[in-house]
Each structure stands twice: as structure tokens, then as C-alpha cells.
Amino acid sequence: MAKPYFGRLLTAMVTPFAADGSVNHEAGAKFANWLLDNGTDALVVEGSTGEAATMTMEEKIAFIRTVKEATQGRAPIVVGAGTNCTASTIELVQTMEAEGVDGLLVVGPYYNKPTQEGYYQHFAAVAKATKLPIIVYNVPGRTGSNIAPATIARLANDFENIVAVKEAAGSVAQCAELYRVLPERITIYSGDDGLIIPFMSVGATGLISVLSNCNGNILQEVMQAFENGEVKKAADLNKIMVPLANAMFVESNPIPIKYAVTKATGIDVGAPRLPLTELTEAGKAKVDAAMAAAGM
């Protein structure tokens, strides 16, 4: 089994919206190919950064078809397919499997705050319902509770189609524990751009990124340098990358990154959907300063 499973750098792709709030399919097609031309190994479509929470099922299906048609098999397409209801997650997973996607990013159920046994039973039911490879997504800051490494290890040992974890708890110690308890075949993806070097130092082999929506190349350079043992070079690149990554979170994701994408690529990806709002003037000034400092 390849490791990292879907490639080293996966972009959590923003979903472009038109001025009237509808999905902008033309911009989405252009942007998907721009990403693949600028450092991205695989696309994660309709995740948190893609504003899946405010998209209808019909919109999700139509946009997946747009991305697939535009990219023509150039890279794997992973779709965000998690909800806070096991039954609706299975429905979404099976719908996306029928659309021919390459993999699934399944977030831990949010709001409900399951026990560890609840997490296990949820992901077990999803894994049984599909043949697609699954990335378990742990992001306590959005879901309200943490999926323990022991639970993820139990799932990985019981289900071959669980192939990776996106670890976004922000803890190097938890990443190290994942590496200790998981089967060797499992890929650990960092869910935080700014933590990629410390995460790689304890066992991660890839990144699912927000920043790569506007600058995937610097992230590839950081990871390649670290893999090559060029620690000083990686650290020097990291000095440039981390302030840029931090700027993409001066307001709730994906508010800043959508502004940065339009600025960096010339592809207008529009504003977020409510309840998210456009980047404030103060936020724009911070993102502009970070992009300028990084030579963008």
C-alpha cells in the first residue's frame, strides 16, 4: 500500500461561489486544475474549507461532477462525507461512492460528543457501508470532542478500508501516540499547516492543507527538505510558511483563504456563505501583509 496513501499534499479545496451565492462551477473547474499545477497531489472537495455544511446534496453531487470532469483523472479526489448522524453519513458516503470519487474524509460526529465507543461504532458502520478508502478526521476544535489514538487504532485494525487519519487536535504528543499505536500501513496526515515539521518528526508523512489553496509549492518544499534530512533548510522555509499559514486563520476558516485565493490566482472564488461573512478590512490588511512578506 502506498504511503502516504493519497500523496503528500492534499488541498482542502475551497468551493467557489458566484455573486448570487450559487456554486460557481466554471471557477471551480479552473481552480481545481490550478491547484494541481501548483503543488497539490490530491484534492479534498467539500470538506470544512469547502463549506460543505452549507451545501445541499444536489450541490455537492453537481460540484463533484464538475471537479471530476475538469481534472480528468489527474489526481485523486477525496470528498468530505461526514455528518453528525451515522445514517446520513452512510447515505452521503454511498452517494459519493456512486459518483466515482477516490476516497472519503469522514469527520468525527460534531455537536453530539460521542463516547469513544460511539466513535468506534460510527466509523465501523461507515466502513462497512463502503469499499472506498477512508481518512478518519479528528478535529476537536470543530467537533467538540477528541477521537483517542486507541480508538483510531482499533478501527484501523478492524477495517482495511480505513487507510489514514487527518490529525487536527494540534498536539504533537497525540500525533506521536498515533504513530506508536497505528498499523504501519496507516498514513498520518497533519491537519495543521504550521505543525507539519513537528508532526513529520514524530511519524506524519503528509498534510491536508488550507494554505495550499494559494501556495502549495512552499509546503511541498518544506516537506521535501525535511524528508531529505535538510533540517536547516526546512526550518528556514518554515519561517516563511508559518506566518502565512497563520494569516489564513485571522478569522474563521475559510474566510481568509477565500480572499487569498482570489488575490493569488486571479480566479474569483467569491465570498463565503452565511453564517460566514466576508473578510474584514483589518483581516485583509493582515493577509495582504503576510502574502507580501512571503513574496506573493
PDB file of C-alpha atoms in Angstrom:
ATOM      1  CA  MET A   1       0.000   0.000   0.000  1.00  0.00           C
ATOM      2  CA  ALA A   2       1.294   3.428  -0.947  1.00  0.00           C
ATOM      3  CA  LYS A   3       2.212   5.715   1.926  1.00  0.00           C
ATOM      4  CA  PRO A   4       1.214   8.496   2.110  1.00  0.00           C
ATOM      5  CA  TYR A   5      -1.919   6.940   0.681  1.00  0.00           C
ATOM      6  CA  PHE A   6      -3.261   9.791  -1.471  1.00  0.00           C
ATOM      7  CA  GLY A   7       0.018  11.678  -1.889  1.00  0.00           C
ATOM      8  CA  ARG A   8       1.951  14.008   0.370  1.00  0.00           C
ATOM      9  CA  LEU A   9      -0.032  17.240  -0.050  1.00  0.00           C
ATOM     10  CA  LEU A  10      -3.833  17.227  -0.184  1.00  0.00           C
ATOM     11  CA  THR A  11      -5.597  20.564  -0.558  1.00  0.00           C
ATOM     12  CA  ALA A  12      -8.814  21.138   1.350  1.00  0.00           C
ATOM     13  CA  MET A  13     -10.260  22.940  -1.654  1.00  0.00           C
ATOM     14  CA  VAL A  14     -12.483  25.991  -1.254  1.00  0.00           C
ATOM     15  CA  THR A  15     -15.814  25.926  -3.069  1.00  0.00           C
ATOM     16  CA  PRO A  16     -16.212  28.971  -5.354  1.00  0.00           C
ATOM     17  CA  PHE A  17     -19.493  30.833  -5.113  1.00  0.00           C
ATOM     18  CA  ALA A  18     -20.929  33.366  -7.547  1.00  0.00           C
ATOM     19  CA  ALA A  19     -22.189  36.800  -6.546  1.00  0.00           C
ATOM     20  CA  ASP A  20     -25.700  35.422  -6.076  1.00  0.00           C
ATOM     21  CA  GLY A  21     -24.427  32.729  -3.709  1.00  0.00           C
ATOM     22  CA  SER A  22     -24.759  29.821  -6.125  1.00  0.00           C
ATOM     23  CA  VAL A  23     -21.905  27.393  -6.762  1.00  0.00           C
ATOM     24  CA  ASN A  24     -19.578  28.785  -9.427  1.00  0.00           C
ATOM     25  CA  HIS A  25     -18.788  25.697 -11.487  1.00  0.00           C
ATOM     26  CA  GLU A  26     -16.664  27.492 -14.070  1.00  0.00           C
ATOM     27  CA  ALA A  27     -14.392  28.919 -11.372  1.00  0.00           C
ATOM     28  CA  GLY A  28     -14.315  25.544  -9.625  1.00  0.00           C
ATOM     29  CA  ALA A  29     -13.097  23.779 -12.753  1.00  0.00           C
ATOM     30  CA  LYS A  30     -10.349  26.338 -13.316  1.00  0.00           C
ATOM     31  CA  PHE A  31      -9.309  26.351  -9.693  1.00  0.00           C
ATOM     32  CA  ALA A  32      -9.094  22.557  -9.391  1.00  0.00           C
ATOM     33  CA  ASN A  33      -6.595  22.468 -12.238  1.00  0.00           C
ATOM     34  CA  TRP A  34      -4.704  25.482 -10.852  1.00  0.00           C
ATOM     35  CA  LEU A  35      -4.211  23.554  -7.618  1.00  0.00           C
ATOM     36  CA  LEU A  36      -2.858  20.511  -9.448  1.00  0.00           C
ATOM     37  CA  ASP A  37      -0.461  22.788 -11.341  1.00  0.00           C
ATOM     38  CA  ASN A  38       0.771  24.355  -8.102  1.00  0.00           C
ATOM     39  CA  GLY A  39       1.892  21.659  -5.707  1.00  0.00           C
ATOM     40  CA  THR A  40      -1.267  19.708  -4.895  1.00  0.00           C
ATOM     41  CA  ASP A  41      -1.143  15.897  -5.086  1.00  0.00           C
ATOM     42  CA  ALA A  42      -4.842  15.264  -4.391  1.00  0.00           C
ATOM     43  CA  LEU A  43      -7.992  17.291  -3.862  1.00  0.00           C
ATOM     44  CA  VAL A  44     -10.199  17.173  -0.789  1.00  0.00           C
ATOM     45  CA  VAL A  45     -13.515  18.547  -2.005  1.00  0.00           C
ATOM     46  CA  GLU A  46     -16.464  19.624   0.141  1.00  0.00           C
ATOM     47  CA  GLY A  47     -14.760  19.498   3.496  1.00  0.00           C
ATOM     48  CA  SER A  48     -14.842  22.196   6.173  1.00  0.00           C
ATOM     49  CA  THR A  49     -12.830  24.573   3.997  1.00  0.00           C
ATOM     50  CA  GLY A  50     -15.181  23.768   1.115  1.00  0.00           C
ATOM     51  CA  GLU A  51     -18.185  24.896   3.186  1.00  0.00           C
ATOM     52  CA  ALA A  52     -19.918  21.542   2.861  1.00  0.00           C
ATOM     53  CA  ALA A  53     -22.084  22.384   5.864  1.00  0.00           C
ATOM     54  CA  THR A  54     -23.960  24.982   3.799  1.00  0.00           C
ATOM     55  CA  MET A  55     -24.249  22.960   0.581  1.00  0.00           C
ATOM     56  CA  THR A  56     -27.246  20.858  -0.387  1.00  0.00           C
ATOM     57  CA  MET A  57     -26.848  17.261  -1.523  1.00  0.00           C
ATOM     58  CA  GLU A  58     -27.711  18.323  -5.072  1.00  0.00           C
ATOM     59  CA  GLU A  59     -24.995  20.990  -4.993  1.00  0.00           C
ATOM     60  CA  LYS A  60     -22.453  18.518  -3.626  1.00  0.00           C
ATOM     61  CA  ILE A  61     -23.149  15.985  -6.369  1.00  0.00           C
ATOM     62  CA  ALA A  62     -23.024  18.613  -9.109  1.00  0.00           C
ATOM     63  CA  PHE A  63     -19.758  20.097  -7.853  1.00  0.00           C
ATOM     64  CA  ILE A  64     -18.056  16.716  -7.532  1.00  0.00           C
ATOM     65  CA  ARG A  65     -19.008  16.042 -11.142  1.00  0.00           C
ATOM     66  CA  THR A  66     -17.542  19.400 -12.177  1.00  0.00           C
ATOM     67  CA  VAL A  67     -14.221  18.692 -10.442  1.00  0.00           C
ATOM     68  CA  LYS A  68     -14.009  15.156 -11.835  1.00  0.00           C
ATOM     69  CA  GLU A  69     -14.748  16.307 -15.376  1.00  0.00           C
ATOM     70  CA  ALA A  70     -12.311  19.214 -15.148  1.00  0.00           C
ATOM     71  CA  THR A  71      -9.368  17.242 -13.767  1.00  0.00           C
ATOM     72  CA  GLN A  72      -9.809  14.140 -15.941  1.00  0.00           C
ATOM     73  CA  GLY A  73      -8.119  11.737 -13.525  1.00  0.00           C
ATOM     74  CA  ARG A  74      -5.025  13.902 -12.975  1.00  0.00           C
ATOM     75  CA  ALA A  75      -5.155  13.302  -9.211  1.00  0.00           C
ATOM     76  CA  PRO A  76      -7.226  11.500  -6.593  1.00  0.00           C
ATOM     77  CA  ILE A  77     -10.432  13.205  -5.496  1.00  0.00           C
ATOM     78  CA  VAL A  78     -11.333  12.744  -1.860  1.00  0.00           C
ATOM     79  CA  VAL A  79     -14.719  14.023  -0.724  1.00  0.00           C
ATOM     80  CA  GLY A  80     -15.728  15.248   2.697  1.00  0.00           C
ATOM     81  CA  ALA A  81     -18.502  12.884   3.708  1.00  0.00           C
ATOM     82  CA  GLY A  82     -19.035  13.322   7.416  1.00  0.00           C
ATOM     83  CA  THR A  83     -22.113  14.465   9.326  1.00  0.00           C
ATOM     84  CA  ASN A  84     -23.164  14.229  12.966  1.00  0.00           C
ATOM     85  CA  CYS A  85     -25.646  11.444  12.160  1.00  0.00           C
ATOM     86  CA  THR A  86     -24.426   7.956  11.296  1.00  0.00           C
ATOM     87  CA  ALA A  87     -27.350   7.192   8.986  1.00  0.00           C
ATOM     88  CA  SER A  88     -26.963  10.416   6.986  1.00  0.00           C
ATOM     89  CA  THR A  89     -23.190   9.917   6.825  1.00  0.00           C
ATOM     90  CA  ILE A  90     -23.729   6.483   5.288  1.00  0.00           C
ATOM     91  CA  GLU A  91     -26.194   7.954   2.790  1.00  0.00           C
ATOM     92  CA  LEU A  92     -23.680  10.628   1.794  1.00  0.00           C
ATOM     93  CA  VAL A  93     -20.821   8.132   1.590  1.00  0.00           C
ATOM     94  CA  GLN A  94     -22.773   5.784  -0.664  1.00  0.00           C
ATOM     95  CA  THR A  95     -23.925   8.663  -2.870  1.00  0.00           C
ATOM     96  CA  MET A  96     -20.333   9.808  -3.363  1.00  0.00           C
ATOM     97  CA  GLU A  97     -19.121   6.266  -3.984  1.00  0.00           C
ATOM     98  CA  ALA A  98     -21.660   6.058  -6.801  1.00  0.00           C
ATOM     99  CA  GLU A  99     -20.203   9.290  -8.226  1.00  0.00           C
ATOM    100  CA  GLY A 100     -16.811   7.594  -8.582  1.00  0.00           C
ATOM    101  CA  VAL A 101     -14.698   9.528  -6.082  1.00  0.00           C
ATOM    102  CA  ASP A 102     -11.393   8.028  -4.967  1.00  0.00           C
ATOM    103  CA  GLY A 103     -11.707   8.351  -1.210  1.00  0.00           C
ATOM    104  CA  LEU A 104     -13.600   9.758   1.757  1.00  0.00           C
ATOM    105  CA  LEU A 105     -12.691  12.203   4.500  1.00  0.00           C
ATOM    106  CA  VAL A 106     -15.041  11.394   7.382  1.00  0.00           C
ATOM    107  CA  VAL A 107     -15.048  13.792  10.310  1.00  0.00           C
ATOM    108  CA  GLY A 108     -15.875  12.674  13.822  1.00  0.00           C
ATOM    109  CA  PRO A 109     -19.534  13.462  14.529  1.00  0.00           C
ATOM    110  CA  TYR A 110     -19.782  17.047  15.721  1.00  0.00           C
ATOM    111  CA  TYR A 111     -22.040  18.504  18.432  1.00  0.00           C
ATOM    112  CA  ASN A 112     -23.151  15.088  19.746  1.00  0.00           C
ATOM    113  CA  LYS A 113     -19.882  14.456  21.670  1.00  0.00           C
ATOM    114  CA  PRO A 114     -19.842  10.643  21.350  1.00  0.00           C
ATOM    115  CA  THR A 115     -18.011   8.376  23.760  1.00  0.00           C
ATOM    116  CA  GLN A 116     -15.001   6.513  22.371  1.00  0.00           C
ATOM    117  CA  GLU A 117     -17.270   3.503  21.859  1.00  0.00           C
ATOM    118  CA  GLY A 118     -19.686   5.772  19.989  1.00  0.00           C
ATOM    119  CA  TYR A 119     -16.862   6.943  17.724  1.00  0.00           C
ATOM    120  CA  TYR A 120     -15.857   3.340  17.091  1.00  0.00           C
ATOM    121  CA  GLN A 121     -19.392   2.233  16.254  1.00  0.00           C
ATOM    122  CA  HIS A 122     -19.947   5.252  13.985  1.00  0.00           C
ATOM    123  CA  PHE A 123     -16.815   4.725  11.900  1.00  0.00           C
ATOM    124  CA  ALA A 124     -17.316   0.952  11.899  1.00  0.00           C
ATOM    125  CA  ALA A 125     -20.796   1.400  10.406  1.00  0.00           C
ATOM    126  CA  VAL A 126     -19.425   3.769   7.757  1.00  0.00           C
ATOM    127  CA  ALA A 127     -16.518   1.460   6.892  1.00  0.00           C
ATOM    128  CA  LYS A 128     -18.899  -1.470   6.459  1.00  0.00           C
ATOM    129  CA  ALA A 129     -21.118   0.602   4.150  1.00  0.00           C
ATOM    130  CA  THR A 130     -18.464   1.401   1.503  1.00  0.00           C
ATOM    131  CA  LYS A 131     -15.498  -0.081  -0.319  1.00  0.00           C
ATOM    132  CA  LEU A 132     -13.812   3.300  -0.623  1.00  0.00           C
ATOM    133  CA  PRO A 133     -10.682   4.160   1.377  1.00  0.00           C
ATOM    134  CA  ILE A 134     -11.456   6.320   4.403  1.00  0.00           C
ATOM    135  CA  ILE A 135      -9.473   9.065   6.140  1.00  0.00           C
ATOM    136  CA  VAL A 136     -10.652   9.475   9.734  1.00  0.00           C
ATOM    137  CA  TYR A 137     -10.714  13.198  10.522  1.00  0.00           C
ATOM    138  CA  ASN A 138     -10.102  14.265  14.106  1.00  0.00           C
ATOM    139  CA  VAL A 139     -10.674  17.980  14.698  1.00  0.00           C
ATOM    140  CA  PRO A 140     -11.795  18.602  18.296  1.00  0.00           C
ATOM    141  CA  GLY A 141     -11.872  22.372  17.782  1.00  0.00           C
ATOM    142  CA  ARG A 142     -14.823  21.933  15.417  1.00  0.00           C
ATOM    143  CA  THR A 143     -16.461  18.762  16.705  1.00  0.00           C
ATOM    144  CA  GLY A 144     -16.264  19.379  20.458  1.00  0.00           C
ATOM    145  CA  SER A 145     -14.506  16.138  21.403  1.00  0.00           C
ATOM    146  CA  ASN A 146     -11.377  14.141  20.642  1.00  0.00           C
ATOM    147  CA  ILE A 147     -11.057  10.748  18.952  1.00  0.00           C
ATOM    148  CA  ALA A 148      -8.450   8.917  21.025  1.00  0.00           C
ATOM    149  CA  PRO A 149      -5.497   7.286  19.234  1.00  0.00           C
ATOM    150  CA  ALA A 150      -6.501   3.932  20.740  1.00  0.00           C
ATOM    151  CA  THR A 151      -9.930   4.215  19.098  1.00  0.00           C
ATOM    152  CA  ILE A 152      -8.411   5.017  15.702  1.00  0.00           C
ATOM    153  CA  ALA A 153      -6.006   2.091  16.113  1.00  0.00           C
ATOM    154  CA  ARG A 154      -8.902  -0.228  16.917  1.00  0.00           C
ATOM    155  CA  LEU A 155     -10.706   0.914  13.769  1.00  0.00           C
ATOM    156  CA  ALA A 156      -7.574   0.569  11.620  1.00  0.00           C
ATOM    157  CA  ASN A 157      -7.005  -2.971  12.871  1.00  0.00           C
ATOM    158  CA  ASP A 158     -10.606  -3.969  12.202  1.00  0.00           C
ATOM    159  CA  PHE A 159     -11.206  -2.323   8.803  1.00  0.00           C
ATOM    160  CA  GLU A 160      -8.804  -2.463   5.856  1.00  0.00           C
ATOM    161  CA  ASN A 161     -10.513   0.456   4.101  1.00  0.00           C
ATOM    162  CA  ILE A 162      -9.539   2.814   6.910  1.00  0.00           C
ATOM    163  CA  VAL A 163      -6.247   3.942   5.422  1.00  0.00           C
ATOM    164  CA  ALA A 164      -5.342   7.263   7.049  1.00  0.00           C
ATOM    165  CA  VAL A 165      -6.045   9.795   9.754  1.00  0.00           C
ATOM    166  CA  LYS A 166      -6.158  13.570   9.474  1.00  0.00           C
ATOM    167  CA  GLU A 167      -4.976  14.676  12.891  1.00  0.00           C
ATOM    168  CA  ALA A 168      -6.006  18.240  13.726  1.00  0.00           C
ATOM    169  CA  ALA A 169      -6.031  18.264  17.517  1.00  0.00           C
ATOM    170  CA  GLY A 170      -2.930  20.456  17.428  1.00  0.00           C
ATOM    171  CA  SER A 171      -0.925  18.094  19.642  1.00  0.00           C
ATOM    172  CA  VAL A 172       2.475  16.750  18.667  1.00  0.00           C
ATOM    173  CA  ALA A 173       2.226  14.279  21.555  1.00  0.00           C
ATOM    174  CA  GLN A 174      -1.046  12.907  20.193  1.00  0.00           C
ATOM    175  CA  CYS A 175       0.488  12.551  16.735  1.00  0.00           C
ATOM    176  CA  ALA A 176       3.392  10.638  18.281  1.00  0.00           C
ATOM    177  CA  GLU A 177       0.942   8.373  20.072  1.00  0.00           C
ATOM    178  CA  LEU A 178      -0.904   7.730  16.805  1.00  0.00           C
ATOM    179  CA  TYR A 179       2.355   6.683  15.183  1.00  0.00           C
ATOM    180  CA  ARG A 180       3.066   4.371  18.118  1.00  0.00           C
ATOM    181  CA  VAL A 181      -0.283   2.574  18.118  1.00  0.00           C
ATOM    182  CA  LEU A 182      -1.377   2.561  14.468  1.00  0.00           C
ATOM    183  CA  PRO A 183      -0.521  -0.195  11.997  1.00  0.00           C
ATOM    184  CA  GLU A 184       2.422   0.692   9.779  1.00  0.00           C
ATOM    185  CA  ARG A 185       0.178   0.888   6.708  1.00  0.00           C
ATOM    186  CA  ILE A 186      -1.809   3.853   8.056  1.00  0.00           C
ATOM    187  CA  THR A 187      -0.910   7.325   6.804  1.00  0.00           C
ATOM    188  CA  ILE A 188      -0.920  10.146   9.333  1.00  0.00           C
ATOM    189  CA  TYR A 189      -1.770  13.489   7.752  1.00  0.00           C
ATOM    190  CA  SER A 190      -1.270  16.681   9.691  1.00  0.00           C
ATOM    191  CA  GLY A 191      -4.408  18.796   9.706  1.00  0.00           C
ATOM    192  CA  ASP A 192      -2.444  21.927  10.628  1.00  0.00           C
ATOM    193  CA  ASP A 193      -0.124  23.615   8.123  1.00  0.00           C
ATOM    194  CA  GLY A 194       2.008  25.220  10.810  1.00  0.00           C
ATOM    195  CA  LEU A 195       2.686  21.918  12.576  1.00  0.00           C
ATOM    196  CA  ILE A 196       3.876  19.903   9.593  1.00  0.00           C
ATOM    197  CA  ILE A 197       7.557  19.779  10.613  1.00  0.00           C
ATOM    198  CA  PRO A 198       6.951  18.709  14.235  1.00  0.00           C
ATOM    199  CA  PHE A 199       4.310  16.238  13.070  1.00  0.00           C
ATOM    200  CA  MET A 200       6.655  14.740  10.475  1.00  0.00           C
ATOM    201  CA  SER A 201       9.320  14.415  13.157  1.00  0.00           C
ATOM    202  CA  VAL A 202       7.064  12.007  15.080  1.00  0.00           C
ATOM    203  CA  GLY A 203       5.580   9.994  12.202  1.00  0.00           C
ATOM    204  CA  ALA A 204       3.288  12.008   9.924  1.00  0.00           C
ATOM    205  CA  THR A 205       4.025  11.677   6.223  1.00  0.00           C
ATOM    206  CA  GLY A 206       1.682  14.214   4.683  1.00  0.00           C
ATOM    207  CA  LEU A 207      -0.534  17.236   5.090  1.00  0.00           C
ATOM    208  CA  ILE A 208      -4.165  18.098   4.381  1.00  0.00           C
ATOM    209  CA  SER A 209      -3.830  21.820   3.919  1.00  0.00           C
ATOM    210  CA  VAL A 210      -5.722  25.084   3.887  1.00  0.00           C
ATOM    211  CA  LEU A 211      -2.727  27.208   2.849  1.00  0.00           C
ATOM    212  CA  SER A 212      -2.108  25.132  -0.287  1.00  0.00           C
ATOM    213  CA  ASN A 213      -5.240  26.714  -1.773  1.00  0.00           C
ATOM    214  CA  CYS A 214      -2.975  29.664  -2.556  1.00  0.00           C
ATOM    215  CA  ASN A 215       0.592  28.341  -2.093  1.00  0.00           C
ATOM    216  CA  GLY A 216       1.106  24.593  -2.263  1.00  0.00           C
ATOM    217  CA  ASN A 217       4.649  24.859  -3.535  1.00  0.00           C
ATOM    218  CA  ILE A 218       6.100  26.212  -0.290  1.00  0.00           C
ATOM    219  CA  LEU A 219       4.521  23.353   1.645  1.00  0.00           C
ATOM    220  CA  GLN A 220       5.957  20.801  -0.762  1.00  0.00           C
ATOM    221  CA  GLU A 221       9.368  22.445  -0.372  1.00  0.00           C
ATOM    222  CA  VAL A 222       9.175  22.314   3.425  1.00  0.00           C
ATOM    223  CA  MET A 223       8.199  18.635   3.451  1.00  0.00           C
ATOM    224  CA  GLN A 224      10.731  17.657   0.791  1.00  0.00           C
ATOM    225  CA  ALA A 225      13.566  19.381   2.621  1.00  0.00           C
ATOM    226  CA  PHE A 226      12.633  17.660   5.874  1.00  0.00           C
ATOM    227  CA  GLU A 227      12.354  14.269   4.170  1.00  0.00           C
ATOM    228  CA  ASN A 228      15.792  14.816   2.633  1.00  0.00           C
ATOM    229  CA  GLY A 229      17.294  15.477   6.046  1.00  0.00           C
ATOM    230  CA  GLU A 230      17.894  19.147   5.213  1.00  0.00           C
ATOM    231  CA  VAL A 231      16.600  20.260   8.579  1.00  0.00           C
ATOM    232  CA  LYS A 232      18.057  23.781   8.460  1.00  0.00           C
ATOM    233  CA  LYS A 233      16.577  24.374   5.002  1.00  0.00           C
ATOM    234  CA  ALA A 234      13.190  23.073   6.180  1.00  0.00           C
ATOM    235  CA  ALA A 235      13.314  25.338   9.240  1.00  0.00           C
ATOM    236  CA  ASP A 236      14.201  28.371   7.124  1.00  0.00           C
ATOM    237  CA  LEU A 237      11.308  27.676   4.745  1.00  0.00           C
ATOM    238  CA  ASN A 238       9.088  27.127   7.758  1.00  0.00           C
ATOM    239  CA  LYS A 239       9.915  30.646   8.977  1.00  0.00           C
ATOM    240  CA  ILE A 240       8.296  31.955   5.806  1.00  0.00           C
ATOM    241  CA  MET A 241       5.434  29.472   5.688  1.00  0.00           C
ATOM    242  CA  VAL A 242       4.111  29.588   9.255  1.00  0.00           C
ATOM    243  CA  PRO A 243       3.200  33.314   9.389  1.00  0.00           C
ATOM    244  CA  LEU A 244       1.464  32.865   6.038  1.00  0.00           C
ATOM    245  CA  ALA A 245      -0.431  29.834   7.320  1.00  0.00           C
ATOM    246  CA  ASN A 246      -1.394  31.672  10.494  1.00  0.00           C
ATOM    247  CA  ALA A 247      -2.769  34.575   8.446  1.00  0.00           C
ATOM    248  CA  MET A 248      -5.285  32.203   6.889  1.00  0.00           C
ATOM    249  CA  PHE A 249      -6.898  31.872  10.313  1.00  0.00           C
ATOM    250  CA  VAL A 250      -7.136  35.529  11.377  1.00  0.00           C
ATOM    251  CA  GLU A 251     -10.881  34.934  11.029  1.00  0.00           C
ATOM    252  CA  SER A 252     -12.820  31.676  10.795  1.00  0.00           C
ATOM    253  CA  ASN A 253     -11.708  29.323   8.017  1.00  0.00           C
ATOM    254  CA  PRO A 254     -12.390  29.629   5.062  1.00  0.00           C
ATOM    255  CA  ILE A 255     -12.969  33.395   5.269  1.00  0.00           C
ATOM    256  CA  PRO A 256      -9.303  34.464   4.889  1.00  0.00           C
ATOM    257  CA  ILE A 257      -8.269  31.729   2.452  1.00  0.00           C
ATOM    258  CA  LYS A 258     -11.060  32.584   0.001  1.00  0.00           C
ATOM    259  CA  TYR A 259      -9.803  36.167  -0.071  1.00  0.00           C
ATOM    260  CA  ALA A 260      -6.211  34.925  -0.527  1.00  0.00           C
ATOM    261  CA  VAL A 261      -7.158  32.541  -3.348  1.00  0.00           C
ATOM    262  CA  THR A 262      -8.817  35.257  -5.398  1.00  0.00           C
ATOM    263  CA  LYS A 263      -5.837  37.547  -4.802  1.00  0.00           C
ATOM    264  CA  ALA A 264      -3.166  34.929  -5.572  1.00  0.00           C
ATOM    265  CA  THR A 265      -4.737  33.098  -8.510  1.00  0.00           C
ATOM    266  CA  GLY A 266      -6.927  35.679 -10.236  1.00  0.00           C
ATOM    267  CA  ILE A 267      -9.790  33.175 -10.039  1.00  0.00           C
ATOM    268  CA  ASP A 268     -12.686  34.809  -8.204  1.00  0.00           C
ATOM    269  CA  VAL A 269     -13.897  32.225  -5.685  1.00  0.00           C
ATOM    270  CA  GLY A 270     -16.361  34.656  -4.135  1.00  0.00           C
ATOM    271  CA  ALA A 271     -17.419  35.205  -0.563  1.00  0.00           C
ATOM    272  CA  PRO A 272     -18.330  32.517   1.964  1.00  0.00           C
ATOM    273  CA  ARG A 273     -21.945  31.640   2.579  1.00  0.00           C
ATOM    274  CA  LEU A 274     -23.722  32.784   5.702  1.00  0.00           C
ATOM    275  CA  PRO A 275     -23.309  32.379   8.601  1.00  0.00           C
ATOM    276  CA  LEU A 276     -19.729  33.138   7.499  1.00  0.00           C
ATOM    277  CA  THR A 277     -19.095  36.661   6.268  1.00  0.00           C
ATOM    278  CA  GLU A 278     -16.510  38.340   4.047  1.00  0.00           C
ATOM    279  CA  LEU A 279     -13.066  39.129   5.424  1.00  0.00           C
ATOM    280  CA  THR A 280     -12.977  42.427   7.318  1.00  0.00           C
ATOM    281  CA  GLU A 281     -10.699  45.266   6.252  1.00  0.00           C
ATOM    282  CA  ALA A 282      -8.467  44.564   9.240  1.00  0.00           C
ATOM    283  CA  GLY A 283      -8.299  40.916   8.208  1.00  0.00           C
ATOM    284  CA  LYS A 284      -7.475  41.835   4.626  1.00  0.00           C
ATOM    285  CA  ALA A 285      -4.598  44.002   5.827  1.00  0.00           C
ATOM    286  CA  LYS A 286      -3.149  41.096   7.818  1.00  0.00           C
ATOM    287  CA  VAL A 287      -3.486  38.627   4.933  1.00  0.00           C
ATOM    288  CA  ASP A 288      -2.030  41.149   2.470  1.00  0.00           C
ATOM    289  CA  ALA A 289       0.953  41.769   4.755  1.00  0.00           C
ATOM    290  CA  ALA A 290       1.605  38.042   5.199  1.00  0.00           C
ATOM    291  CA  MET A 291       1.386  37.367   1.460  1.00  0.00           C
ATOM    292  CA  ALA A 292       3.747  40.253   0.714  1.00  0.00           C
ATOM    293  CA  ALA A 293       6.233  39.074   3.326  1.00  0.00           C
ATOM    294  CA  ALA A 294       6.185  35.606   1.721  1.00  0.00           C
ATOM    295  CA  GLY A 295       6.915  37.053  -1.709  1.00  0.00           C
ATOM    296  CA  MET A 296       3.406  36.523  -3.023  1.00  0.00           C
TER     297      MET A 296
END
